Short mmCIF file of C-alpha atoms in Angstrom, two decimals:
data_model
loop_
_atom_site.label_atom_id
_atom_site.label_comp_id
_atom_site.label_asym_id
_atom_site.label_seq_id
_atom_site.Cartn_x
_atom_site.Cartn_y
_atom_site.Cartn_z
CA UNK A 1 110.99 97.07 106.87
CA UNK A 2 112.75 93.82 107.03
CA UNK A 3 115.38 94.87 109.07
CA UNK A 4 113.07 96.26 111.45
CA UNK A 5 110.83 93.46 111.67
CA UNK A 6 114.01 91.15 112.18
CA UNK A 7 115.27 93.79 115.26
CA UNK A 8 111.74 94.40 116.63
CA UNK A 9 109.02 91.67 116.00
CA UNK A 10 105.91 93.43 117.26
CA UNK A 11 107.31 96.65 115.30
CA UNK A 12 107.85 94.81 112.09
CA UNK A 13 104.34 93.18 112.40
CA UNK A 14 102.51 96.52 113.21
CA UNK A 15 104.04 98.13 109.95
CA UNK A 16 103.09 94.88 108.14
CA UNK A 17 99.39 95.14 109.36
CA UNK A 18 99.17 98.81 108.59
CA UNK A 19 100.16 98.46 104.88
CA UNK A 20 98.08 95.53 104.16
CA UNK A 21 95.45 97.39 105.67
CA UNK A 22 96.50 100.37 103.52
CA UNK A 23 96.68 97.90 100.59
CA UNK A 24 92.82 96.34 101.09
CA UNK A 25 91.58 100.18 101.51
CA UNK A 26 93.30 100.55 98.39
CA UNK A 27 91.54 98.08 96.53
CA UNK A 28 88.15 99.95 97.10
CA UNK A 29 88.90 103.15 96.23
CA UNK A 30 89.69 102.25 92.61
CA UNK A 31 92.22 105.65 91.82
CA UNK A 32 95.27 106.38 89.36
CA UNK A 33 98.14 104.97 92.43
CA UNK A 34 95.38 101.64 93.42
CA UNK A 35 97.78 99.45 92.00
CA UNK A 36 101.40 100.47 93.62
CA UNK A 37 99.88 101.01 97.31
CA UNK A 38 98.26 97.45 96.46
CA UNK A 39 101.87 96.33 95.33
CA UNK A 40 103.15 98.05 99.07
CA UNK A 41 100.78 96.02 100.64
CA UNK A 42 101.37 92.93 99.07
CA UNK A 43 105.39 93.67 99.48
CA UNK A 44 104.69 94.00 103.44
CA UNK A 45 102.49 91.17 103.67
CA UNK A 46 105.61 88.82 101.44
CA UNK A 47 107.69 90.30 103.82
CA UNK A 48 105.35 89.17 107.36
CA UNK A 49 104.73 85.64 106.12
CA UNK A 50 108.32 85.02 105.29
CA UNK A 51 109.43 86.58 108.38
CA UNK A 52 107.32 84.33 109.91
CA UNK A 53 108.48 81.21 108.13
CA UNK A 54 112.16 82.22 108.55
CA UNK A 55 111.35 82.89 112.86
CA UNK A 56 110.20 79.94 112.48
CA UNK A 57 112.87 77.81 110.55
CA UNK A 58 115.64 79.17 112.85
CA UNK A 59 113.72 79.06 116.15
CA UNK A 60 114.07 82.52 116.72
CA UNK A 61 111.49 84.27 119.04
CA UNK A 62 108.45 85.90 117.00
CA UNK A 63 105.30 88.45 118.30
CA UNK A 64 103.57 85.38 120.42
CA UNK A 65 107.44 85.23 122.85
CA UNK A 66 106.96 89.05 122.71
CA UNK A 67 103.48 89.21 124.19
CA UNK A 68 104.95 86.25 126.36
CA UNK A 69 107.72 88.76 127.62
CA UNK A 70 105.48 91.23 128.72
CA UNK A 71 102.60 88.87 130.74
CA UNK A 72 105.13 87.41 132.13
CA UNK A 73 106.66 90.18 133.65
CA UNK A 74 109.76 89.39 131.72
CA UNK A 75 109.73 86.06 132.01
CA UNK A 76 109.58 86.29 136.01
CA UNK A 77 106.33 83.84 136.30
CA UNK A 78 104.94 80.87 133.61
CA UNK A 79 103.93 81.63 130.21
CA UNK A 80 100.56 82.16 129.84
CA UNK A 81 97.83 79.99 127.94
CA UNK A 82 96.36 82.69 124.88
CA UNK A 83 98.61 86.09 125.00
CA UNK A 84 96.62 87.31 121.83
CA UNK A 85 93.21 86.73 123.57
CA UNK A 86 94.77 88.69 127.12
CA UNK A 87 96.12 91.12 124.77
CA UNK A 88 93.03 92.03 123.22
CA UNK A 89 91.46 92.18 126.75
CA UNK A 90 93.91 94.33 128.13
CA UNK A 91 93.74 96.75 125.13
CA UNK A 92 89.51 96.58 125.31
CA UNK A 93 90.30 97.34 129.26
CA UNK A 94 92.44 100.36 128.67
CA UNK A 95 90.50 102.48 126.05
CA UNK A 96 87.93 103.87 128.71
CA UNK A 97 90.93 105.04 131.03
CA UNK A 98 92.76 106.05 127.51
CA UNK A 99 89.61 108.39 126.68
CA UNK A 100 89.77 109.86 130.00
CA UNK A 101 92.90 110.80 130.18
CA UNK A 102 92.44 112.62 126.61
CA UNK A 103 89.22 114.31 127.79
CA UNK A 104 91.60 115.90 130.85
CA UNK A 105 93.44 117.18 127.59
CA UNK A 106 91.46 118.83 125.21
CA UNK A 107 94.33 120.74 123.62
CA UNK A 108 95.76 117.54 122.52
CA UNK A 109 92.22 116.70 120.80
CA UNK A 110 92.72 120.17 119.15
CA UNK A 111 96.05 120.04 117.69
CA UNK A 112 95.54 116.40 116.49
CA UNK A 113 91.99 116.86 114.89
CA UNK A 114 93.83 120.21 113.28
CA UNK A 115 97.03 117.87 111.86
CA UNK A 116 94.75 115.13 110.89
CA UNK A 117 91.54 117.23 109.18
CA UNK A 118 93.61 118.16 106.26
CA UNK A 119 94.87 115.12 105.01
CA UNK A 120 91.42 113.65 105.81
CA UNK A 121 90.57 116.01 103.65
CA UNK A 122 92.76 115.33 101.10
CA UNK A 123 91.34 112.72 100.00
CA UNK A 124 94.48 110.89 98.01
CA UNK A 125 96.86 108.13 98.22
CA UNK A 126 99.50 109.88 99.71
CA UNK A 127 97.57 111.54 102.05
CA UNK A 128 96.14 108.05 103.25
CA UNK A 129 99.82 106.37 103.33
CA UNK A 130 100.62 109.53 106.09
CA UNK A 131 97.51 108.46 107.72
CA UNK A 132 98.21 105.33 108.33
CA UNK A 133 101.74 105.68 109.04
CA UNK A 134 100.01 107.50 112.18
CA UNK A 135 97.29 104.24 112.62
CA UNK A 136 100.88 102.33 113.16
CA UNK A 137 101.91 104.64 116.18
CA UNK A 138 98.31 103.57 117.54
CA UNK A 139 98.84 99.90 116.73
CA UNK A 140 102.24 99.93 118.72
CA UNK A 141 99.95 100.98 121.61
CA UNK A 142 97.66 98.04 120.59
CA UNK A 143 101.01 95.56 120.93
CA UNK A 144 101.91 97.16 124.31
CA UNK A 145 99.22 98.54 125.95
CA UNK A 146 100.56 100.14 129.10
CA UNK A 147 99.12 103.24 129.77
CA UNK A 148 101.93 105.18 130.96
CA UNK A 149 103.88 104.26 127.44
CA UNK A 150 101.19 105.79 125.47
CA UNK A 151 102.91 108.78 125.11
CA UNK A 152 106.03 107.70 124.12
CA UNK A 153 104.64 104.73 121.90
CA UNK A 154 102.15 107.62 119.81
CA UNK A 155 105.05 109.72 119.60
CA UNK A 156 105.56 109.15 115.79
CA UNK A 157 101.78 109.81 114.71
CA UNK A 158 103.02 113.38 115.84
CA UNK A 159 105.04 113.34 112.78
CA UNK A 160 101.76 112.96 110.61
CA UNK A 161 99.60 115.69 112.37
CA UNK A 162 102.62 118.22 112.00
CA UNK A 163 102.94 117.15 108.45
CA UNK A 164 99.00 117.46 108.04
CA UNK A 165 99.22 121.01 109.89
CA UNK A 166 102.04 122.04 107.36
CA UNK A 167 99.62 121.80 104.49
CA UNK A 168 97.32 124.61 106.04
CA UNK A 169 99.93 126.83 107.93
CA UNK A 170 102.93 126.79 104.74
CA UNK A 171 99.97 127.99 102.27
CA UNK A 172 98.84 130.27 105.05
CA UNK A 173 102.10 131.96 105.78
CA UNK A 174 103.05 132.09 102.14
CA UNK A 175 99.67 134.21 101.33
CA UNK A 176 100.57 136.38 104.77
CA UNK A 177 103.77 136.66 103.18
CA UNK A 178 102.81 138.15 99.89
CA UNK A 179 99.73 139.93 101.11
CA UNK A 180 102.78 141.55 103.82
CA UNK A 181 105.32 142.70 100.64
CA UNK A 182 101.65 144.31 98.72
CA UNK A 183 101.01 146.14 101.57
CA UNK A 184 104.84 147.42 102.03
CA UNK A 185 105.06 147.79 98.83
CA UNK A 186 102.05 150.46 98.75
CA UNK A 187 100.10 148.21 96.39
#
């Protein structure tokens, strides 16, 4: 996670954010693995701030000359006043046209609400940390909301719904499996 939030800023903090948000749900849901996704969250959070004080000691570029690069168009006209505040209005702008678009594609709904109902369901740490590896996918978006990127930027929460679908179809196919050899078998 260093690494990556040394390569990729807005990455690094989007992992960050996910795990201390992991980390806080954590704290409320008092169960047997509480304390090491707490200790994961409090690792990623050591890791943002000093990031942040290291950017900041060398001069290097951090998430605010990110969100720079992209109202600027690259750099091409001046930096703007508040990127976080025009960031947060272009992401509040682009959920209505981001609903539409997945209305036009209910089979998209269909496969995701299938990958994502079981470890929903599941109702444990690990199934949460798969959760929101996939909330990190959407919070990539969040950083660079451009709605023809979507697709390409969610790719990796497709990752977590095949990984949620795997716990219904591997149990599923192993019971068509044996029910298959009874019924060859003449049992």
């Amino acid at each position: 996670m260093l690494l990556l939030y040394a390569s990729k800023t807005a990455n690094g903090a989007v992992v960050v954010a996910a795990l201390v948000a992991l980390g806080v749900l954590a704290m409320s849901a008092h169960s047997d693995s509480t304390r090491r996704v707490v200790l994961l969250a409090s690792v990623a959070a050591a890791i943002g701030v000093g990031q942040l004080i290291l950017f900041a000691l060398v001069g290097a570029p951090g998430l605010n000359e990110t969100l720079q690069d992209y109202f600027t168009r690259h750099f091409a006209i001046p930096d703007v006043e508040n990127p976080f505040w025009l960031l947060l209005r272009r992401d509040v702008s682009l959920v209505p046209r981001f609903l539409i678009s997945l209305a036009m594609q209910p089979i998209v709904l269909v496969v995701a609400a299938l990958g994502l109902g079981p470890l929903l369901l599941a109702r444990s740490a690990w199934a949460t940390m798969w959760l929101f590896a996939g909330l990190g996918a959407a919070l990539t978006v969040a950083i660079h909301p451009v709605l023809s990127e979507i697709p390409r930027l969610m790719a990796p929460a497709w990752v977590v719904v095949g990984f949620g679908g795997s716990l219904v179809i591997l149990p599923l196919v192993g019971f068509l499996a044996k029910r298959g050899r009874s019924l060859l078998s003449g049992s």
